[in-house]
CSV table of C-alpha atoms in Angstrom, one decimal:
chain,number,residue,atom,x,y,z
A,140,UNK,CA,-1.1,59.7,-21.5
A,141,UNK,CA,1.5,58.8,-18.8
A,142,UNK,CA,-1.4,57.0,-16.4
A,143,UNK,CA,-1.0,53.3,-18.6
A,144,UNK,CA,2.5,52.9,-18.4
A,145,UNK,CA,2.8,53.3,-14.7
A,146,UNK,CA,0.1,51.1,-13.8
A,147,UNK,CA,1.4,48.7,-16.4
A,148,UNK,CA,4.8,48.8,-14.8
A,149,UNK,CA,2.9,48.1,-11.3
A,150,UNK,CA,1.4,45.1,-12.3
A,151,UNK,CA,4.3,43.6,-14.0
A,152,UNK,CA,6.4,44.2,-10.9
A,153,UNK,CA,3.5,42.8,-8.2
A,154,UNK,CA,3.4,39.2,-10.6
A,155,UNK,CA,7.1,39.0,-11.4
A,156,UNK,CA,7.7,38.5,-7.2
A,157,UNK,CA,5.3,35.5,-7.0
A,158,UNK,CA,7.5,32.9,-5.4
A,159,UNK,CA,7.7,29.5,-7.4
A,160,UNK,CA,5.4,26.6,-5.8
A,161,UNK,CA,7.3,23.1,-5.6
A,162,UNK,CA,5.5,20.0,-6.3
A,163,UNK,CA,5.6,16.4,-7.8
A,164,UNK,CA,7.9,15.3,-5.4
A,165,UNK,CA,9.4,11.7,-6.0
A,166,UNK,CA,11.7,9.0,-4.5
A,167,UNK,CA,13.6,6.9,-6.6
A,168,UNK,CA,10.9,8.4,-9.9
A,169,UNK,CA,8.1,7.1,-7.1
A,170,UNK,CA,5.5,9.7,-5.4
A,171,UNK,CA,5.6,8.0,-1.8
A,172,UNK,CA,7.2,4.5,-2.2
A,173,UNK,CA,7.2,1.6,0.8
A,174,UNK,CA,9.8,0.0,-0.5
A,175,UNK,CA,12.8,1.9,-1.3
A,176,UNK,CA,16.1,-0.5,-1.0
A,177,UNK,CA,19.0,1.7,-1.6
A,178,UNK,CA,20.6,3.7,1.2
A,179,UNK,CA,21.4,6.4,-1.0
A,180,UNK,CA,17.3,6.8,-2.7
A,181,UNK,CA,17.6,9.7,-5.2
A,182,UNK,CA,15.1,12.5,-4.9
A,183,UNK,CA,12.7,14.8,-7.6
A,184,UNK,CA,10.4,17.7,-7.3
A,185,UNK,CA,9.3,20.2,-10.0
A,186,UNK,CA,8.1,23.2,-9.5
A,187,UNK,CA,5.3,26.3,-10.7
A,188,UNK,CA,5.3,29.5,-11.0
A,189,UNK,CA,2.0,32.1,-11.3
A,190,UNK,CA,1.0,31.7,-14.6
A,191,UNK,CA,0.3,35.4,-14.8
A,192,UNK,CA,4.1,35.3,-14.1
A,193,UNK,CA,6.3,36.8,-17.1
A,194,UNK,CA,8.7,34.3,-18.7
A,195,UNK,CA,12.1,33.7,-17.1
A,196,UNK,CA,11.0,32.6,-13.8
A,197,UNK,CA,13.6,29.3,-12.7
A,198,UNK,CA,15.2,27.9,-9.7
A,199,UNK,CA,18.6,28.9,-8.6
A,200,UNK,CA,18.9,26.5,-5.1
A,201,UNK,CA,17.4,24.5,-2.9
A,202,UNK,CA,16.7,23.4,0.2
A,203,UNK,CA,15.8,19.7,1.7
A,204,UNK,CA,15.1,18.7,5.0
A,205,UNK,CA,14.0,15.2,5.8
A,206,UNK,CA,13.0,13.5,8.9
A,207,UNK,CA,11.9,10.5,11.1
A,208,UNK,CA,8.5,12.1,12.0
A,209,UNK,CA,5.8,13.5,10.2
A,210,UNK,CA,5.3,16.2,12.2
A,211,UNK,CA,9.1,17.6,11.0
A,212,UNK,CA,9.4,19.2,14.3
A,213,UNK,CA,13.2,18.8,13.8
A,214,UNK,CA,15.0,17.5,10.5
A,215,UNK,CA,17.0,14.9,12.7
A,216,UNK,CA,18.2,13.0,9.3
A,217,UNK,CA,19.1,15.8,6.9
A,218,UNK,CA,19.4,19.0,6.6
A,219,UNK,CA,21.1,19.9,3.1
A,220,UNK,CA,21.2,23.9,3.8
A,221,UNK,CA,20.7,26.3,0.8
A,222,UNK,CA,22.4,24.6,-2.0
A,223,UNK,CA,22.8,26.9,-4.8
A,224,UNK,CA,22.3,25.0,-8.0
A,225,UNK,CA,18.8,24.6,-10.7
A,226,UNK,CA,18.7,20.6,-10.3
A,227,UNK,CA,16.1,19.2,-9.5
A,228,UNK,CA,16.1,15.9,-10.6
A,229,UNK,CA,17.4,12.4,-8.7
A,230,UNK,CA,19.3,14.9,-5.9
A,231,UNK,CA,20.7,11.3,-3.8
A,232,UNK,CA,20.1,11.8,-0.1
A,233,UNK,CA,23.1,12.8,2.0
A,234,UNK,CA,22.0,12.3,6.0
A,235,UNK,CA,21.9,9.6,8.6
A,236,UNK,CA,22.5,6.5,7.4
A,237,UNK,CA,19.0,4.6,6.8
A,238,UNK,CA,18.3,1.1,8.6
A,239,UNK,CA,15.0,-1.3,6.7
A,240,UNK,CA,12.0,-0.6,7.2
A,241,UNK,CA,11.9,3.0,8.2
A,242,UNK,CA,9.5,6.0,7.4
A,243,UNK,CA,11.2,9.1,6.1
A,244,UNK,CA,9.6,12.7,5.9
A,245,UNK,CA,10.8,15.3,3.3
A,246,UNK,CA,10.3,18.6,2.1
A,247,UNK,CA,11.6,20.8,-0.5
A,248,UNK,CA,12.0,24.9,-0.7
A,249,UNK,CA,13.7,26.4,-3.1
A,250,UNK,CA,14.7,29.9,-4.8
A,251,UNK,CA,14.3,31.7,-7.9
A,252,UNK,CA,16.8,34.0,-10.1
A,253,UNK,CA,16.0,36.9,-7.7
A,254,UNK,CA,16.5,35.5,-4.9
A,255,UNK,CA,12.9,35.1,-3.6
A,256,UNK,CA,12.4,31.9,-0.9
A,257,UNK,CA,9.2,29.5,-1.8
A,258,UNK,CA,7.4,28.3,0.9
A,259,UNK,CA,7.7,24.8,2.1
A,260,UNK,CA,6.8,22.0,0.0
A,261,UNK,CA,3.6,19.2,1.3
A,262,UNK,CA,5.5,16.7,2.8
A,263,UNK,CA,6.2,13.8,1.1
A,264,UNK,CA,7.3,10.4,2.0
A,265,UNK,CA,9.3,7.3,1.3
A,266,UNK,CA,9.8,4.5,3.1
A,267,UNK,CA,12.4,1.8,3.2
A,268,UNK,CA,12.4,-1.6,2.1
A,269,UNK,CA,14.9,-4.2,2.7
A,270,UNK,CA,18.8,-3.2,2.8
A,271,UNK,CA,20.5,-6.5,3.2
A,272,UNK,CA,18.7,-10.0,2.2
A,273,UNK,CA,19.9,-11.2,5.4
A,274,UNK,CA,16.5,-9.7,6.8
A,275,UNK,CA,14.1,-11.5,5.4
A,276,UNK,CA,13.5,-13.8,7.8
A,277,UNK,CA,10.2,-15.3,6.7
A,278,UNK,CA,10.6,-19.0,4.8
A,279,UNK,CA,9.4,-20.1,1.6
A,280,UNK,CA,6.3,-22.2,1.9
A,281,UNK,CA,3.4,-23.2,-0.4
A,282,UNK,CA,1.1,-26.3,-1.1
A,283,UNK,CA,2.6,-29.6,-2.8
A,284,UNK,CA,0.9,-30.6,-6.1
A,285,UNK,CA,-0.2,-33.6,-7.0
A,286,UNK,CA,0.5,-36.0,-9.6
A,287,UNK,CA,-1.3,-35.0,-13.1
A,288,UNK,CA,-1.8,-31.7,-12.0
A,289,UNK,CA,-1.2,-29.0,-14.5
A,290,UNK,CA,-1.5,-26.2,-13.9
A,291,UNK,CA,-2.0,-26.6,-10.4
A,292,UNK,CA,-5.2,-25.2,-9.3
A,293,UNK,CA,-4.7,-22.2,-6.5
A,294,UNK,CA,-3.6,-22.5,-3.3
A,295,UNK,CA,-4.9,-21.0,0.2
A,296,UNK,CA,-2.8,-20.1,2.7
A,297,UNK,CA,-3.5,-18.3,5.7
A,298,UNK,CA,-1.9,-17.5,9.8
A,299,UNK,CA,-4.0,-16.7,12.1
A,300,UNK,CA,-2.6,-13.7,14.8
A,301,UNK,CA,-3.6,-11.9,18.1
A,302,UNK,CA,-2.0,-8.4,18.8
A,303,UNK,CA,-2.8,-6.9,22.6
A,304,UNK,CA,-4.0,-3.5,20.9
A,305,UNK,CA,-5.0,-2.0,17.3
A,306,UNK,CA,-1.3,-1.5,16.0
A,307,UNK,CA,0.2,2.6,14.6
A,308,UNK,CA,2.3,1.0,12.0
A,309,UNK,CA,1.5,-2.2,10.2
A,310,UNK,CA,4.3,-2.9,6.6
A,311,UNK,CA,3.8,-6.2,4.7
A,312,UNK,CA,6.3,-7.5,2.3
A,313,UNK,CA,5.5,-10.3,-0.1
A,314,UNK,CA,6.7,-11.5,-3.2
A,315,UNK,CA,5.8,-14.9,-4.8
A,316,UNK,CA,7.3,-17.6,-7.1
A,317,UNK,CA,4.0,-17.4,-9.3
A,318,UNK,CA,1.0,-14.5,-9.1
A,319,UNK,CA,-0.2,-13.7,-5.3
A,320,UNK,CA,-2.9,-11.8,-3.9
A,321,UNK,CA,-2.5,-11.1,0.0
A,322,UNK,CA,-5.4,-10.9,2.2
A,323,UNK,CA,-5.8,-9.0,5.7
A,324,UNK,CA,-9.0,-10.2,7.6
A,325,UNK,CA,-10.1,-11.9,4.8
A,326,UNK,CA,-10.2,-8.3,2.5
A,327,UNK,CA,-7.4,-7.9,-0.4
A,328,UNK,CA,-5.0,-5.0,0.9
A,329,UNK,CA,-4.3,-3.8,-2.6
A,330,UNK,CA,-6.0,-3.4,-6.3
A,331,UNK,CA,-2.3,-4.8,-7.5
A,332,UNK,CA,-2.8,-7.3,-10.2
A,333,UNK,CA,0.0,-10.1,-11.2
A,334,UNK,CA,1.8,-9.3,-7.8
A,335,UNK,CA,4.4,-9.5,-7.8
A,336,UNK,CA,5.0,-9.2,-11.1
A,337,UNK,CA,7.3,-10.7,-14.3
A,338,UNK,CA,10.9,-10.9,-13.6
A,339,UNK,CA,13.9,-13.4,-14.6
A,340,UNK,CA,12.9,-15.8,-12.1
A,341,UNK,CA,16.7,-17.1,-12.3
A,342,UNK,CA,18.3,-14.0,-11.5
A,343,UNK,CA,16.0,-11.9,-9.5
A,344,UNK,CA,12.8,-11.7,-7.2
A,345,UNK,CA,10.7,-8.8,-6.9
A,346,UNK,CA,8.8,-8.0,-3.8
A,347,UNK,CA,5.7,-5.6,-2.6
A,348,UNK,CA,5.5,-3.5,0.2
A,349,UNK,CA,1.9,-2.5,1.4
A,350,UNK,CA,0.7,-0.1,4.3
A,351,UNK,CA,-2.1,-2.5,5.7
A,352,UNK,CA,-2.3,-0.2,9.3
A,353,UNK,CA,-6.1,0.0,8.5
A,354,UNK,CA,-7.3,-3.3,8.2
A,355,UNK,CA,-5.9,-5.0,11.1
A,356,UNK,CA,-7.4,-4.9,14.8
A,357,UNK,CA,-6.6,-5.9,18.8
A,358,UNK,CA,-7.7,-8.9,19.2
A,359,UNK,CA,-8.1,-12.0,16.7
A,360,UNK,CA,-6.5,-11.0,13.1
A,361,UNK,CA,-5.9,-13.2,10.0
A,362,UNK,CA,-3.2,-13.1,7.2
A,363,UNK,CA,-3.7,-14.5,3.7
A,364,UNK,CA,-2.4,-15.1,0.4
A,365,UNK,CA,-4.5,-16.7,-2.7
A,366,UNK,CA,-1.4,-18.5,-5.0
A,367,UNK,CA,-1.1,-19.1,-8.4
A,368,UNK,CA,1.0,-20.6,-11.5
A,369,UNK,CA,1.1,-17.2,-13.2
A,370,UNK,CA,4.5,-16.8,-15.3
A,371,UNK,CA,6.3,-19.1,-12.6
A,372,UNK,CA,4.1,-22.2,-13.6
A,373,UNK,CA,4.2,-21.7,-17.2
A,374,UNK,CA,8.3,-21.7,-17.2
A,375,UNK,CA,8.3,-24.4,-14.8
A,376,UNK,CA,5.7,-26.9,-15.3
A,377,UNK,CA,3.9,-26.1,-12.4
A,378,UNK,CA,5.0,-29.1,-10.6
A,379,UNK,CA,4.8,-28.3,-6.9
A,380,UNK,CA,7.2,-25.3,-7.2
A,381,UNK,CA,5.0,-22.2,-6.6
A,382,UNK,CA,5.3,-20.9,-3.2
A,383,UNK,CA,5.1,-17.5,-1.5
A,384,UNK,CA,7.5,-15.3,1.2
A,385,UNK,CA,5.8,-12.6,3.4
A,386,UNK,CA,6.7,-10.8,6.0
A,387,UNK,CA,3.9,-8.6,8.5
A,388,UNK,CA,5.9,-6.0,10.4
A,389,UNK,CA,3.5,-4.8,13.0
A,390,UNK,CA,4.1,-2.1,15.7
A,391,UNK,CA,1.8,-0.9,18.9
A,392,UNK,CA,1.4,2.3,21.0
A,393,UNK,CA,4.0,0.4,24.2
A,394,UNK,CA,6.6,0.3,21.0
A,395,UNK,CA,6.0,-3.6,21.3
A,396,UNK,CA,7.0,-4.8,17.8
A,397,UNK,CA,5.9,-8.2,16.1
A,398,UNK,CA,6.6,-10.2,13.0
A,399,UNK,CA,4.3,-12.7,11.4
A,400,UNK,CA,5.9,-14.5,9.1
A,401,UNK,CA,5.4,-17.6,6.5
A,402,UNK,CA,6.8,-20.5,8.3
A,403,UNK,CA,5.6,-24.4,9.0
A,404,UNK,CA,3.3,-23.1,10.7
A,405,UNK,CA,0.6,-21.7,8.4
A,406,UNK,CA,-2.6,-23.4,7.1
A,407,UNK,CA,-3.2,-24.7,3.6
A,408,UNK,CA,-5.8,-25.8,1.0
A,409,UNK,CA,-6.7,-25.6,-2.6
């Protein structure tokens, strides 16, 4: 008669110390952006518990480390200790100030109502964008149109590049006035469609950030963008106005860093 209960109070005890799991882990509501431009980006997780858990089961603190290599051998940007609170939603970073165009590593742990640690979250990622306009350094170039024209039928635009060694860290930026699709050797670096997308063309610009580390080689290399009207054209007549503003941020092993950028000197054709 006694032999249920106890084993029933057994197995209720074993489940009930199953540490909660973290995951969904965001940046700025993002799962891994390349473009982040705030230098306070605010950061999300959510977490599990065993579903054979009973009911109760919640987070009473945290703790996030972040870093400026993957490997997180040491969490040289921030380190926010055990904070004892149950948010877990838009947390704003609080380390080393961030420069553009950096990686940044973070993981999450975190602790339930009875005091029982989780084990480290995956890493996750974010990456910055551009802080300051000031660093855009690319100009804004595209293909005249002629006389009659409308809509203007797309343009071609391409730079041809050499890099002494196949690159560790390749970032381009791009944004458009009209509808762009970037090219790397000829092969488009994203399944993006109406980059880079609607906006108030006479308040804002958006731009794109795309990890294109795979596609580009040592030796001969080739940048492209196909350009057209899109929302831009339509507002505006489409009278010569669409144009484009990329910049390829490319890094080798010997910490040699290039920028290939739209300039004068780029090649043209519809």
């Amino acid at each position: 008669m006694y032999r249920v209960p106890f084993a029933f109070s057994f197995v209720v005890a074993t489940l009930a110390s199953a540490a909660l799991q973290v995951d969904r882990m965001q940046c700025e509501h993002r799962i891994d952006p390349l473009d982040v431009d705030t230098a306070t980006p605010r950061l999300t997780w959510t977490f599990q518990a065993d579903p054979k858990t009973p009911h109760g089961q919640r987070q009473t603190a945290y703790q996030i480390q972040a870093a400026s290599q993957q490997n997180m051998a040491k969490a040289d940007l921030w380190d926010s200790g055990k904070v004892l609170s149950a948010e877990t939603v838009l947390i704003p970073y609080a380390g080393k100030p961030l420069r553009s165009d950096m990686d940044c590593f973070w993981r999450v742990r975190v602790w339930d109502e009875k005091g029982e640690e989780s084990p480290w979250s995956p890493m996750a990622q974010w990456s910055m964008g551009f802080l300051d306009a000031k660093e855009w350094t690319a100009q804004w170039i595209g293909l005249p149109v002629e006389d009659g024209e409308s809509p203007a039928p797309a343009s071609y635009l391409r730079k041809e590049f050499a890099l002494a060694a196949k690159p560790i860290r390749a970032r381009l930026f791009i944004t458009a006035a009209g509808l762009c699709e970037p090219l790397v050797n000829g092969k488009t670096v994203t399944d993006d469609v109406f980059v880079p997308g609607w906006t108030e063309y006479g308040k804002r610009m958006y731009y794109r950030s795309y990890d294109v580390l795979g596609q580009l080689k040592a030796g001969p290399n080739a940048l492209g963008v196909a350009l057209g009207d899109g929302w831009y054209g339509l507002k505006h007549g489409g009278r010569g106005r669409t144009r484009i503003l990329a910049q390829l941020h490319v890094e080798l092993a010997d910490g040699t860093k290039l920028r290939i950028v739209t300039d004068g000197s780029w090649l043209g054709t519809r």
